[in-house]
mmCIF file of C-alpha atoms and ligand atoms in Angstrom:
data_model
loop_
_atom_site.group_PDB
_atom_site.id
_atom_site.type_symbol
_atom_site.label_atom_id
_atom_site.label_comp_id
_atom_site.label_asym_id
_atom_site.label_seq_id
_atom_site.Cartn_x
_atom_site.Cartn_y
_atom_site.Cartn_z
ATOM 1 C CA MET Q 22 130.183 -24.234 -103.305
ATOM 2 C CA GLN Q 23 133.227 -25.740 -101.659
ATOM 3 C CA ASN Q 24 132.703 -27.925 -98.662
ATOM 4 C CA ASN Q 25 134.800 -25.824 -96.393
ATOM 5 C CA ASN Q 26 132.605 -25.103 -93.417
ATOM 6 C CA MET Q 27 134.237 -23.439 -90.422
ATOM 7 C CA PRO Q 28 132.232 -24.130 -87.305
ATOM 8 C CA ASN Q 29 133.215 -22.908 -83.890
ATOM 9 C CA THR Q 30 135.589 -20.159 -84.874
ATOM 10 C CA LYS Q 31 137.101 -18.865 -81.643
ATOM 11 C CA ALA Q 32 136.455 -15.206 -80.959
ATOM 12 C CA TYR Q 33 136.000 -12.569 -78.237
ATOM 13 C CA ALA Q 34 132.637 -10.857 -77.905
ATOM 14 C CA VAL Q 35 130.616 -8.535 -75.728
ATOM 15 C CA THR Q 36 127.180 -9.931 -74.957
ATOM 16 C CA ALA Q 37 125.568 -6.630 -73.883
ATOM 17 C CA SER Q 38 126.393 -2.923 -73.912
ATOM 18 C CA LYS Q 39 129.417 -2.106 -71.734
ATOM 19 C CA ALA Q 40 129.981 -5.789 -70.815
ATOM 20 C CA PRO Q 41 133.634 -6.860 -70.894
ATOM 21 C CA LEU Q 42 134.941 -8.791 -73.886
ATOM 22 C CA ALA Q 43 134.975 -12.537 -73.190
ATOM 23 C CA PRO Q 44 135.606 -15.794 -75.098
ATOM 24 C CA PHE Q 45 132.891 -16.640 -77.635
ATOM 25 C CA SER Q 46 132.529 -19.013 -80.550
ATOM 26 C CA LEU Q 47 130.787 -18.470 -83.855
ATOM 27 C CA ASP Q 48 130.209 -20.226 -87.171
ATOM 28 C CA ARG Q 49 131.686 -18.620 -90.252
ATOM 29 C CA ARG Q 50 129.821 -19.364 -93.459
ATOM 30 C CA THR Q 51 130.903 -21.989 -95.957
ATOM 31 C CA THR Q 52 133.246 -20.597 -98.622
ATOM 32 C CA GLY Q 53 130.921 -19.663 -101.497
ATOM 33 C CA ASP Q 54 131.779 -19.469 -105.189
ATOM 34 C CA TYR Q 55 133.163 -15.932 -104.942
ATOM 35 C CA ASP Q 56 134.377 -16.073 -101.332
ATOM 36 C CA VAL Q 57 137.831 -15.832 -99.821
ATOM 37 C CA ALA Q 58 138.487 -17.674 -96.530
ATOM 38 C CA ILE Q 59 141.054 -15.909 -94.384
ATOM 39 C CA GLU Q 60 143.016 -16.929 -91.299
ATOM 40 C CA ILE Q 61 143.169 -13.734 -89.232
ATOM 41 C CA LYS Q 62 146.684 -13.108 -87.932
ATOM 42 C CA PHE Q 63 146.231 -9.633 -86.427
ATOM 43 C CA CYS Q 64 143.417 -7.194 -85.716
ATOM 44 C CA GLY Q 65 143.828 -3.565 -84.653
ATOM 45 C CA ILE Q 66 141.775 -1.960 -81.883
ATOM 46 C CA CYS Q 67 140.043 1.132 -83.266
ATOM 47 C CA HIS Q 68 138.376 3.662 -80.958
ATOM 48 C CA THR Q 69 135.174 2.842 -82.864
ATOM 49 C CA ASP Q 70 135.288 -0.675 -81.349
ATOM 50 C CA ILE Q 71 135.012 0.977 -77.937
ATOM 51 C CA HIS Q 72 132.157 3.310 -78.971
ATOM 52 C CA GLN Q 73 130.321 0.310 -80.452
ATOM 53 C CA THR Q 74 130.760 -2.199 -77.613
ATOM 54 C CA ARG Q 75 129.422 0.505 -75.282
ATOM 55 C CA ASP Q 76 126.582 1.282 -77.728
ATOM 56 C CA GLU Q 77 127.510 4.970 -77.642
ATOM 57 C CA TRP Q 78 126.032 5.552 -81.120
ATOM 58 C CA GLY Q 79 122.868 3.438 -80.628
ATOM 59 C CA GLY Q 80 121.776 0.484 -82.778
ATOM 60 C CA ALA Q 81 124.532 -1.899 -81.685
ATOM 61 C CA ILE Q 82 123.861 -5.611 -82.299
ATOM 62 C CA PHE Q 83 124.804 -8.036 -79.484
ATOM 63 C CA PRO Q 84 126.539 -10.374 -79.084
ATOM 64 C CA MET Q 85 129.196 -8.296 -80.854
ATOM 65 C CA VAL Q 86 132.601 -9.451 -82.071
ATOM 66 C CA PRO Q 87 134.377 -6.155 -82.847
ATOM 67 C CA GLY Q 88 137.365 -5.590 -85.115
ATOM 68 C CA HIS Q 89 137.676 -4.020 -88.563
ATOM 69 C CA GLU Q 90 141.434 -3.688 -88.958
ATOM 70 C CA ILE Q 91 141.999 -7.258 -90.086
ATOM 71 C CA ALA Q 92 145.218 -8.648 -91.570
ATOM 72 C CA GLY Q 93 145.637 -12.299 -92.438
ATOM 73 C CA VAL Q 94 146.451 -15.006 -94.935
ATOM 74 C CA VAL Q 95 144.158 -16.598 -97.527
ATOM 75 C CA THR Q 96 143.502 -20.259 -96.653
ATOM 76 C CA ALA Q 97 140.993 -21.158 -99.391
ATOM 77 C CA VAL Q 98 139.078 -19.535 -102.237
ATOM 78 C CA GLY Q 99 135.772 -20.369 -103.888
ATOM 79 C CA PRO Q 100 135.849 -21.925 -107.401
ATOM 80 C CA ARG Q 101 134.961 -18.657 -109.164
ATOM 81 C CA VAL Q 102 137.414 -16.416 -107.326
ATOM 82 C CA THR Q 103 139.869 -14.784 -109.738
ATOM 83 C CA LYS Q 104 141.575 -12.107 -107.645
ATOM 84 C CA PHE Q 105 143.078 -14.159 -104.785
ATOM 85 C CA ARG Q 106 144.796 -17.465 -104.094
ATOM 86 C CA ALA Q 107 145.802 -19.370 -100.961
ATOM 87 C CA GLY Q 108 148.833 -17.989 -99.138
ATOM 88 C CA GLN Q 109 148.374 -14.330 -100.073
ATOM 89 C CA HIS Q 110 148.492 -11.560 -97.448
ATOM 90 C CA VAL Q 111 145.128 -9.814 -97.339
ATOM 91 C CA GLY Q 112 143.130 -7.356 -95.284
ATOM 92 C CA ILE Q 113 139.497 -6.660 -94.441
ATOM 93 C CA GLY Q 114 138.445 -3.182 -93.406
ATOM 94 C CA CYS Q 115 135.216 -1.691 -92.109
ATOM 95 C CA PHE Q 116 132.763 -3.291 -94.537
ATOM 96 C CA VAL Q 117 132.293 -6.668 -96.213
ATOM 97 C CA ASP Q 118 129.500 -6.057 -98.741
ATOM 98 C CA SER Q 119 127.295 -3.449 -100.423
ATOM 99 C CA CYS Q 120 124.642 -3.459 -103.165
ATOM 100 C CA ARG Q 121 127.112 -2.822 -106.073
ATOM 101 C CA ARG Q 122 124.316 -1.129 -108.096
ATOM 102 C CA CYS Q 123 123.575 2.243 -106.509
ATOM 103 C CA VAL Q 124 125.188 5.499 -107.650
ATOM 104 C CA GLU Q 125 127.637 5.477 -104.748
ATOM 105 C CA CYS Q 126 128.699 1.850 -105.231
ATOM 106 C CA ARG Q 127 129.252 2.465 -108.935
ATOM 107 C CA LYS Q 128 131.454 5.442 -108.050
ATOM 108 C CA GLY Q 129 133.553 3.231 -105.746
ATOM 109 C CA LEU Q 130 132.065 4.817 -102.626
ATOM 110 C CA GLU Q 131 130.718 1.552 -101.206
ATOM 111 C CA GLN Q 132 130.958 3.006 -97.694
ATOM 112 C CA PHE Q 133 128.008 5.246 -98.636
ATOM 113 C CA CYS Q 134 125.903 2.511 -100.316
ATOM 114 C CA ALA Q 135 122.320 3.761 -100.728
ATOM 115 C CA GLU Q 136 120.926 0.308 -99.934
ATOM 116 C CA GLY Q 137 123.049 0.022 -96.817
ATOM 117 C CA THR Q 138 126.700 -0.909 -96.536
ATOM 118 C CA VAL Q 139 127.210 -4.233 -94.750
ATOM 119 C CA PHE Q 140 129.729 -3.350 -92.055
ATOM 120 C CA THR Q 141 132.244 -5.898 -90.779
ATOM 121 C CA TYR Q 142 130.544 -6.185 -87.389
ATOM 122 C CA SER Q 143 127.392 -4.982 -85.621
ATOM 123 C CA SER Q 144 125.657 -5.029 -88.998
ATOM 124 C CA ARG Q 145 123.433 -7.448 -90.940
ATOM 125 C CA ASP Q 146 124.357 -9.210 -94.171
ATOM 126 C CA LYS Q 147 121.962 -9.588 -97.113
ATOM 127 C CA GLN Q 148 120.484 -12.710 -95.497
ATOM 128 C CA GLY Q 149 119.821 -10.795 -92.283
ATOM 129 C CA ASN Q 150 122.553 -12.518 -90.278
ATOM 130 C CA ALA Q 151 124.628 -10.480 -87.819
ATOM 131 C CA THR Q 152 128.187 -9.859 -88.982
ATOM 132 C CA TYR Q 153 131.119 -10.639 -86.707
ATOM 133 C CA GLY Q 154 134.463 -8.853 -86.877
ATOM 134 C CA GLY Q 155 138.145 -9.508 -86.548
ATOM 135 C CA TYR Q 156 138.657 -10.428 -82.880
ATOM 136 C CA SER Q 157 138.397 -13.992 -84.180
ATOM 137 C CA GLU Q 158 140.393 -16.736 -85.857
ATOM 138 C CA ARG Q 159 138.983 -16.528 -89.377
ATOM 139 C CA ILE Q 160 136.573 -14.748 -91.666
ATOM 140 C CA VAL Q 161 134.937 -15.444 -95.052
ATOM 141 C CA VAL Q 162 134.402 -12.454 -97.372
ATOM 142 C CA ASN Q 163 133.367 -11.965 -101.009
ATOM 143 C CA GLU Q 164 136.502 -11.326 -103.082
ATOM 144 C CA ASP Q 165 135.354 -7.843 -104.129
ATOM 145 C CA TYR Q 166 135.668 -6.646 -100.513
ATOM 146 C CA VAL Q 167 139.092 -8.180 -99.815
ATOM 147 C CA LEU Q 168 142.258 -6.042 -100.044
ATOM 148 C CA ARG Q 169 145.807 -7.060 -100.988
ATOM 149 C CA ILE Q 170 148.461 -6.196 -98.389
ATOM 150 C CA PRO Q 171 151.838 -5.536 -100.049
ATOM 151 C CA ASP Q 172 154.379 -8.259 -99.238
ATOM 152 C CA ASN Q 173 156.967 -5.806 -97.887
ATOM 153 C CA LEU Q 174 154.668 -4.694 -95.048
ATOM 154 C CA PRO Q 175 154.538 -6.692 -91.788
ATOM 155 C CA LEU Q 176 150.985 -7.922 -91.139
ATOM 156 C CA ASP Q 177 150.822 -6.620 -87.554
ATOM 157 C CA GLY Q 178 151.760 -3.042 -88.440
ATOM 158 C CA ALA Q 179 149.665 -3.147 -91.610
ATOM 159 C CA ALA Q 180 146.430 -4.164 -89.838
ATOM 160 C CA PRO Q 181 145.557 -0.597 -88.695
ATOM 161 C CA LEU Q 182 145.864 0.667 -92.272
ATOM 162 C CA LEU Q 183 142.517 -1.042 -92.974
ATOM 163 C CA CYS Q 184 140.673 1.583 -90.912
ATOM 164 C CA ALA Q 185 142.986 4.245 -89.437
ATOM 165 C CA GLY Q 186 145.072 4.387 -92.630
ATOM 166 C CA ILE Q 187 142.227 4.768 -95.119
ATOM 167 C CA THR Q 188 140.261 7.113 -92.823
ATOM 168 C CA LEU Q 189 143.083 9.640 -93.083
ATOM 169 C CA TYR Q 190 144.283 8.854 -96.618
ATOM 170 C CA SER Q 191 140.849 9.499 -98.125
ATOM 171 C CA PRO Q 192 140.301 13.083 -96.859
ATOM 172 C CA LEU Q 193 143.978 13.948 -97.387
ATOM 173 C CA LYS Q 194 143.620 12.950 -101.049
ATOM 174 C CA HIS Q 195 140.112 14.387 -101.502
ATOM 175 C CA TRP Q 196 141.127 17.811 -100.161
ATOM 176 C CA GLY Q 197 144.392 17.838 -102.108
ATOM 177 C CA ALA Q 198 147.098 17.342 -99.465
ATOM 178 C CA GLY Q 199 150.446 17.530 -101.240
ATOM 179 C CA PRO Q 200 153.433 19.807 -101.841
ATOM 180 C CA GLY Q 201 152.705 23.428 -100.922
ATOM 181 C CA ARG Q 202 149.613 22.533 -98.901
ATOM 182 C CA ARG Q 203 149.420 23.114 -95.144
ATOM 183 C CA VAL Q 204 147.616 20.360 -93.273
ATOM 184 C CA ALA Q 205 146.822 20.120 -89.557
ATOM 185 C CA ILE Q 206 145.817 16.963 -87.729
ATOM 186 C CA ILE Q 207 143.912 17.365 -84.442
ATOM 187 C CA GLY Q 208 144.641 14.501 -82.012
ATOM 188 C CA LEU Q 209 147.731 12.276 -82.239
ATOM 189 C CA GLY Q 210 146.069 8.898 -81.637
ATOM 190 C CA GLY Q 211 145.515 5.854 -83.842
ATOM 191 C CA LEU Q 212 144.000 7.860 -86.695
ATOM 192 C CA GLY Q 213 146.053 10.994 -86.138
ATOM 193 C CA HIS Q 214 149.470 9.323 -86.279
ATOM 194 C CA MET Q 215 148.541 7.698 -89.609
ATOM 195 C CA GLY Q 216 147.496 11.152 -90.849
ATOM 196 C CA VAL Q 217 150.936 12.507 -89.983
ATOM 197 C CA LYS Q 218 152.760 9.665 -91.751
ATOM 198 C CA ILE Q 219 150.577 9.718 -94.863
ATOM 199 C CA GLY Q 220 150.323 13.526 -95.061
ATOM 200 C CA HIS Q 221 154.118 13.761 -94.850
ATOM 201 C CA ALA Q 222 154.570 11.074 -97.520
ATOM 202 C CA LEU Q 223 152.146 12.977 -99.791
ATOM 203 C CA GLY Q 224 154.471 15.989 -99.493
ATOM 204 C CA ALA Q 225 152.233 18.281 -97.422
ATOM 205 C CA GLU Q 226 153.480 20.517 -94.593
ATOM 206 C CA VAL Q 227 152.019 18.763 -91.545
ATOM 207 C CA THR Q 228 151.163 20.297 -88.159
ATOM 208 C CA VAL Q 229 149.945 18.321 -85.155
ATOM 209 C CA LEU Q 230 147.442 19.985 -82.816
ATOM 210 C CA SER Q 231 147.585 17.883 -79.633
ATOM 211 C CA GLN Q 232 146.174 18.550 -76.179
ATOM 212 C CA SER Q 233 149.694 18.967 -74.755
ATOM 213 C CA LEU Q 234 153.320 18.856 -75.890
ATOM 214 C CA LYS Q 235 153.856 15.384 -74.360
ATOM 215 C CA LYS Q 236 153.931 13.670 -77.764
ATOM 216 C CA GLN Q 237 155.966 16.360 -79.532
ATOM 217 C CA ALA Q 238 159.110 14.254 -80.078
ATOM 218 C CA ASP Q 239 156.979 11.406 -81.448
ATOM 219 C CA GLY Q 240 155.091 13.779 -83.724
ATOM 220 C CA LYS Q 241 158.323 15.002 -85.280
ATOM 221 C CA ARG Q 242 159.656 11.468 -85.648
ATOM 222 C CA LEU Q 243 156.435 10.434 -87.410
ATOM 223 C CA GLY Q 244 156.917 13.235 -89.952
ATOM 224 C CA ALA Q 245 155.249 16.363 -88.537
ATOM 225 C CA ASP Q 246 156.853 19.696 -89.417
ATOM 226 C CA HIS Q 247 155.221 21.540 -86.490
ATOM 227 C CA PHE Q 248 153.580 20.610 -83.211
ATOM 228 C CA TYR Q 249 151.327 22.768 -81.017
ATOM 229 C CA ALA Q 250 149.375 22.281 -77.790
ATOM 230 C CA THR Q 251 145.668 23.115 -78.008
ATOM 231 C CA SER Q 252 145.662 23.730 -74.229
ATOM 232 C CA ASP Q 253 147.766 26.869 -74.900
ATOM 233 C CA PRO Q 254 145.570 29.819 -76.023
ATOM 234 C CA GLU Q 255 148.587 31.280 -77.866
ATOM 235 C CA THR Q 256 148.334 28.400 -80.367
ATOM 236 C CA PHE Q 257 145.019 29.737 -81.649
ATOM 237 C CA LYS Q 258 146.336 33.297 -81.955
ATOM 238 C CA LYS Q 259 149.533 32.279 -83.695
ATOM 239 C CA LEU Q 260 147.965 29.912 -86.235
ATOM 240 C CA GLN Q 261 145.016 32.079 -87.410
ATOM 241 C CA GLY Q 262 144.311 31.551 -91.128
ATOM 242 C CA GLN Q 263 147.210 29.086 -91.602
ATOM 243 C CA PHE Q 264 145.776 25.813 -92.923
ATOM 244 C CA ASP Q 265 144.305 24.565 -96.188
ATOM 245 C CA LEU Q 266 142.989 21.452 -94.467
ATOM 246 C CA ILE Q 267 142.412 20.471 -90.843
ATOM 247 C CA VAL Q 268 141.424 16.875 -90.073
ATOM 248 C CA ASN Q 269 139.766 16.464 -86.673
ATOM 249 C CA THR Q 270 140.272 12.955 -85.231
ATOM 250 C CA VAL Q 271 139.123 13.713 -81.672
ATOM 251 C CA PRO Q 272 136.513 11.184 -80.415
ATOM 252 C CA ALA Q 273 134.556 13.837 -78.483
ATOM 253 C CA ALA Q 274 133.042 17.276 -79.072
ATOM 254 C CA ASN Q 275 135.580 20.110 -79.224
ATOM 255 C CA ASP Q 276 135.255 23.785 -80.177
ATOM 256 C CA TRP Q 277 135.065 23.698 -83.974
ATOM 257 C CA ASN Q 278 134.837 27.506 -84.174
ATOM 258 C CA GLN Q 279 138.354 27.807 -82.791
ATOM 259 C CA TYR Q 280 139.604 25.510 -85.545
ATOM 260 C CA ILE Q 281 137.617 27.224 -88.309
ATOM 261 C CA GLY Q 282 139.582 30.359 -87.395
ATOM 262 C CA LEU Q 283 142.795 28.493 -88.255
ATOM 263 C CA LEU Q 284 141.695 27.856 -91.860
ATOM 264 C CA ALA Q 285 142.996 29.898 -94.789
ATOM 265 C CA ALA Q 286 140.528 31.084 -97.462
ATOM 266 C CA ASP Q 287 138.929 28.011 -99.128
ATOM 267 C CA GLY Q 288 140.201 25.835 -96.292
ATOM 268 C CA ALA Q 289 138.241 22.861 -94.977
ATOM 269 C CA LEU Q 290 137.769 21.474 -91.491
ATOM 270 C CA VAL Q 291 137.013 17.759 -91.884
ATOM 271 C CA MET Q 292 135.586 15.586 -89.115
ATOM 272 C CA VAL Q 293 136.599 11.965 -88.906
ATOM 273 C CA GLY Q 294 136.339 11.625 -85.129
ATOM 274 C CA VAL Q 295 132.770 11.299 -84.009
ATOM 275 C CA PRO Q 296 131.604 13.959 -81.532
ATOM 276 C CA ASP Q 297 129.279 12.683 -78.814
ATOM 277 C CA GLU Q 298 126.959 15.698 -78.984
ATOM 278 C CA PRO Q 299 125.814 18.256 -81.614
ATOM 279 C CA VAL Q 300 128.208 21.148 -82.242
ATOM 280 C CA SER Q 301 127.209 24.738 -83.027
ATOM 281 C CA ILE Q 302 129.077 26.686 -85.683
ATOM 282 C CA ALA Q 303 129.190 30.474 -86.199
ATOM 283 C CA GLY Q 304 128.315 31.436 -89.793
ATOM 284 C CA PHE Q 305 130.372 34.546 -90.379
ATOM 285 C CA PRO Q 306 133.851 32.971 -90.191
ATOM 286 C CA LEU Q 307 132.750 30.465 -92.863
ATOM 287 C CA ILE Q 308 131.270 33.084 -95.208
ATOM 288 C CA ALA Q 309 134.127 35.502 -94.840
ATOM 289 C CA ARG Q 310 136.746 33.186 -96.326
ATOM 290 C CA ARG Q 311 134.674 30.600 -98.217
ATOM 291 C CA ARG Q 312 135.711 28.030 -95.621
ATOM 292 C CA SER Q 313 133.905 24.714 -95.314
ATOM 293 C CA VAL Q 314 133.165 22.140 -92.657
ATOM 294 C CA ALA Q 315 132.815 18.547 -93.837
ATOM 295 C CA GLY Q 316 132.953 14.940 -92.729
ATOM 296 C CA SER Q 317 134.594 11.825 -94.124
ATOM 297 C CA LEU Q 318 134.022 8.109 -93.546
ATOM 298 C CA ILE Q 319 136.776 5.566 -94.248
ATOM 299 C CA GLY Q 320 137.120 5.055 -98.056
ATOM 300 C CA GLY Q 321 135.884 2.785 -100.843
ATOM 301 C CA ILE Q 322 137.521 -0.483 -101.884
ATOM 302 C CA ALA Q 323 139.515 0.931 -104.815
ATOM 303 C CA GLU Q 324 140.815 3.824 -102.720
ATOM 304 C CA THR Q 325 141.674 1.482 -99.839
ATOM 305 C CA GLN Q 326 143.738 -0.638 -102.246
ATOM 306 C CA GLU Q 327 145.391 2.542 -103.569
ATOM 307 C CA MET Q 328 146.246 3.503 -99.956
ATOM 308 C CA LEU Q 329 147.738 0.061 -99.225
ATOM 309 C CA ASP Q 330 149.853 0.220 -102.385
ATOM 310 C CA PHE Q 331 150.952 3.776 -101.450
ATOM 311 C CA CYS Q 332 151.916 2.567 -97.948
ATOM 312 C CA GLY Q 333 153.787 -0.382 -99.478
ATOM 313 C CA LYS Q 334 155.737 1.971 -101.743
ATOM 314 C CA HIS Q 335 156.568 4.357 -98.872
ATOM 315 C CA ASN Q 336 157.048 1.606 -96.255
ATOM 316 C CA ILE Q 337 154.334 3.050 -94.040
ATOM 317 C CA VAL Q 338 152.791 0.973 -91.262
ATOM 318 C CA SER Q 339 151.247 1.882 -87.937
ATOM 319 C CA ASP Q 340 153.268 2.263 -84.706
ATOM 320 C CA ILE Q 341 151.816 -0.564 -82.670
ATOM 321 C CA GLU Q 342 151.772 -2.402 -79.370
ATOM 322 C CA VAL Q 343 150.901 -6.070 -79.976
ATOM 323 C CA ILE Q 344 148.827 -7.733 -77.243
ATOM 324 C CA PRO Q 345 147.373 -11.199 -76.642
ATOM 325 C CA ILE Q 346 143.559 -11.259 -76.840
ATOM 326 C CA GLN Q 347 143.425 -11.911 -73.078
ATOM 327 C CA GLN Q 348 144.553 -8.279 -72.502
ATOM 328 C CA VAL Q 349 141.886 -6.668 -74.683
ATOM 329 C CA ASN Q 350 139.784 -5.207 -71.842
ATOM 330 C CA GLU Q 351 142.823 -3.494 -70.306
ATOM 331 C CA ALA Q 352 143.777 -2.228 -73.749
ATOM 332 C CA TYR Q 353 140.333 -0.592 -74.108
ATOM 333 C CA GLU Q 354 140.834 1.246 -70.813
ATOM 334 C CA ARG Q 355 144.250 2.409 -71.941
ATOM 335 C CA VAL Q 356 142.888 3.706 -75.284
ATOM 336 C CA VAL Q 357 140.226 5.719 -73.449
ATOM 337 C CA LYS Q 358 142.963 7.206 -71.227
ATOM 338 C CA GLY Q 359 145.111 8.021 -74.278
ATOM 339 C CA ASP Q 360 147.776 5.589 -73.067
ATOM 340 C CA VAL Q 361 148.811 3.945 -76.354
ATOM 341 C CA ARG Q 362 151.600 4.692 -78.829
ATOM 342 C CA TYR Q 363 149.739 4.553 -81.223
ATOM 343 C CA ARG Q 364 147.607 1.488 -81.907
ATOM 344 C CA PHE Q 365 146.959 -1.749 -80.064
ATOM 345 C CA VAL Q 366 146.986 -4.777 -82.333
ATOM 346 C CA ILE Q 367 145.651 -8.144 -81.164
ATOM 347 C CA ASP Q 368 147.726 -11.225 -82.004
ATOM 348 C CA CYS Q 369 144.810 -13.433 -83.051
ATOM 349 C CA GLY Q 370 147.032 -16.506 -82.736
ATOM 350 C CA THR Q 371 146.456 -16.178 -78.969
ATOM 351 C CA LEU Q 372 142.768 -17.040 -79.359
HETATM 352 P P1 NAP B 30 142.381 7.346 -80.345
HETATM 353 O O1 NAP B 30 143.491 6.441 -80.740
HETATM 354 O O2 NAP B 30 141.804 7.248 -78.993
HETATM 355 O O3 NAP B 30 142.913 8.843 -80.636
HETATM 356 C C1 NAP B 30 142.168 9.990 -80.389
HETATM 357 C C2 NAP B 30 143.110 11.149 -80.036
HETATM 358 O O4 NAP B 30 142.305 12.318 -79.847
HETATM 359 C C3 NAP B 30 143.852 10.963 -78.717
HETATM 360 O O5 NAP B 30 145.068 10.288 -78.879
HETATM 361 C C4 NAP B 30 144.070 12.390 -78.259
HETATM 362 O O6 NAP B 30 145.182 12.940 -78.961
HETATM 363 C C5 NAP B 30 142.837 13.096 -78.768
HETATM 364 N N1 NAP B 30 141.774 13.164 -77.737
HETATM 365 C C6 NAP B 30 141.197 12.166 -77.068
HETATM 366 N N2 NAP B 30 140.227 12.607 -76.236
HETATM 367 C C7 NAP B 30 140.192 13.936 -76.390
HETATM 368 C C8 NAP B 30 139.399 14.964 -75.830
HETATM 369 N N3 NAP B 30 138.441 14.704 -74.924
HETATM 370 N N4 NAP B 30 139.627 16.229 -76.243
HETATM 371 C C9 NAP B 30 140.592 16.493 -77.142
HETATM 372 N N5 NAP B 30 141.372 15.538 -77.705
HETATM 373 C C10 NAP B 30 141.175 14.285 -77.348
HETATM 374 O O7 NAP B 30 141.128 7.160 -81.328
HETATM 375 P P2 NAP B 30 141.121 6.753 -82.888
HETATM 376 O O8 NAP B 30 141.054 5.277 -83.025
HETATM 377 O O9 NAP B 30 142.165 7.535 -83.586
HETATM 378 O O10 NAP B 30 139.653 7.282 -83.305
HETATM 379 C C11 NAP B 30 139.318 8.649 -83.194
HETATM 380 C C12 NAP B 30 137.863 8.881 -83.530
HETATM 381 O O11 NAP B 30 137.651 8.634 -84.917
HETATM 382 C C13 NAP B 30 136.849 7.976 -82.813
HETATM 383 O O12 NAP B 30 135.693 8.763 -82.521
HETATM 384 C C14 NAP B 30 136.505 6.931 -83.844
HETATM 385 O O13 NAP B 30 135.229 6.359 -83.650
HETATM 386 C C15 NAP B 30 136.531 7.771 -85.086
HETATM 387 N N6 NAP B 30 136.724 7.036 -86.343
HETATM 388 C C16 NAP B 30 136.158 7.557 -87.455
HETATM 389 C C17 NAP B 30 136.368 6.961 -88.681
HETATM 390 C C18 NAP B 30 135.784 7.553 -89.913
HETATM 391 O O14 NAP B 30 135.764 6.890 -90.932
HETATM 392 N N7 NAP B 30 135.314 8.763 -89.879
HETATM 393 C C19 NAP B 30 137.148 5.817 -88.772
HETATM 394 C C20 NAP B 30 137.740 5.322 -87.615
HETATM 395 C C21 NAP B 30 137.533 5.939 -86.407
HETATM 396 P P3 NAP B 30 146.175 14.030 -78.262
HETATM 397 O O15 NAP B 30 146.677 13.376 -77.016
HETATM 398 O O16 NAP B 30 147.215 14.240 -79.295
HETATM 399 O O17 NAP B 30 145.362 15.252 -77.992
HETATM 400 ZN ZN1 ZN B 31 137.939 1.983 -87.171
HETATM 401 ZN ZN1 ZN B 32 125.212 0.462 -103.135
#
């Protein structure tokens, strides 16, 4: 063990459900043999942070330091670390540990660990301690759960790749987005705009399905081939049977049956946004064209690294608005109102 303790790391936390974020201090663990100590430069604000601080999914652990789109610089490594050295640009995404032994971990699907993935915040590590996320100055993570951020990408724009980027990259790859494939993205927010950029870079024909046409010019600039308003009933008539893959990023329940009708034979409607209530689905439209409805959760470590390397090669980062930590509560309100183009990123130097 290195004697590299980091007491009193400055952070922002919520102390109870729906409380505002406020200054907080925490102790990061000593850098262990296989640990990487990271100075956090930037952390994105994911809509999940808002669901979690308001305990909308149940099971939240307070006090909670949110943040799982972490980009920073390595400050120290444990004596047995082989993959990282001080000074490197690195990222931490939605989880910081898993069992490494179960079937899913061995397949590189650590996000589905059978023994329980240790998430970056509002989770418990193997010692039972609460985990604290990226709205903080530093973090210590086992090297196997640390990602390399390509040097050509700015750290602020790269931060959202650690959740929004991988959450769209993984289903786009899994369901074969590429040349000749027609992909629709529902909701042009933090996740959705990454889906447009990555889907376009993969060579797919990309359509945005947004509530209105307000973001149409942006959608085209980001790489969309087509843009439709879901508030217009004509959209659903015109696009019947058109898509091989539809990724739904909306953070609320919407009418999945309408979207199933837009799938071609063998098409898939994939949820990444989390609906707040159960959704009912009619069977016949699925049977008739061998369509499927599925879900997807972030991506494993190897795939997240593949995504970062892909984004480095294609110069893809998120469109961001950088804020000081002191504006985080206003930023939450603006995300809920849809008033962000397209991701808030906290400058953690302002802590
Ligand atoms: P976001 O930035 O708020 O974007 C969501 C977009 O959905 C909005 O920009 C809006 O796009 C559309 N929208 C919002 N409210 C709507 C409503 N009531 N009806 C229809 N459309 C609506 O959120 P985000 O950070 O992208 O996250 C989206 C969801 O994904 C959240 O539920 C989050 O928890 C979840 N998530 C899942 C994963 C995963 O691994 N599965 C990972 C990260 C986040 P338009 O204005 O274009 O309509
Ligand atoms: Zn997220
Ligand atoms: Zn496991």
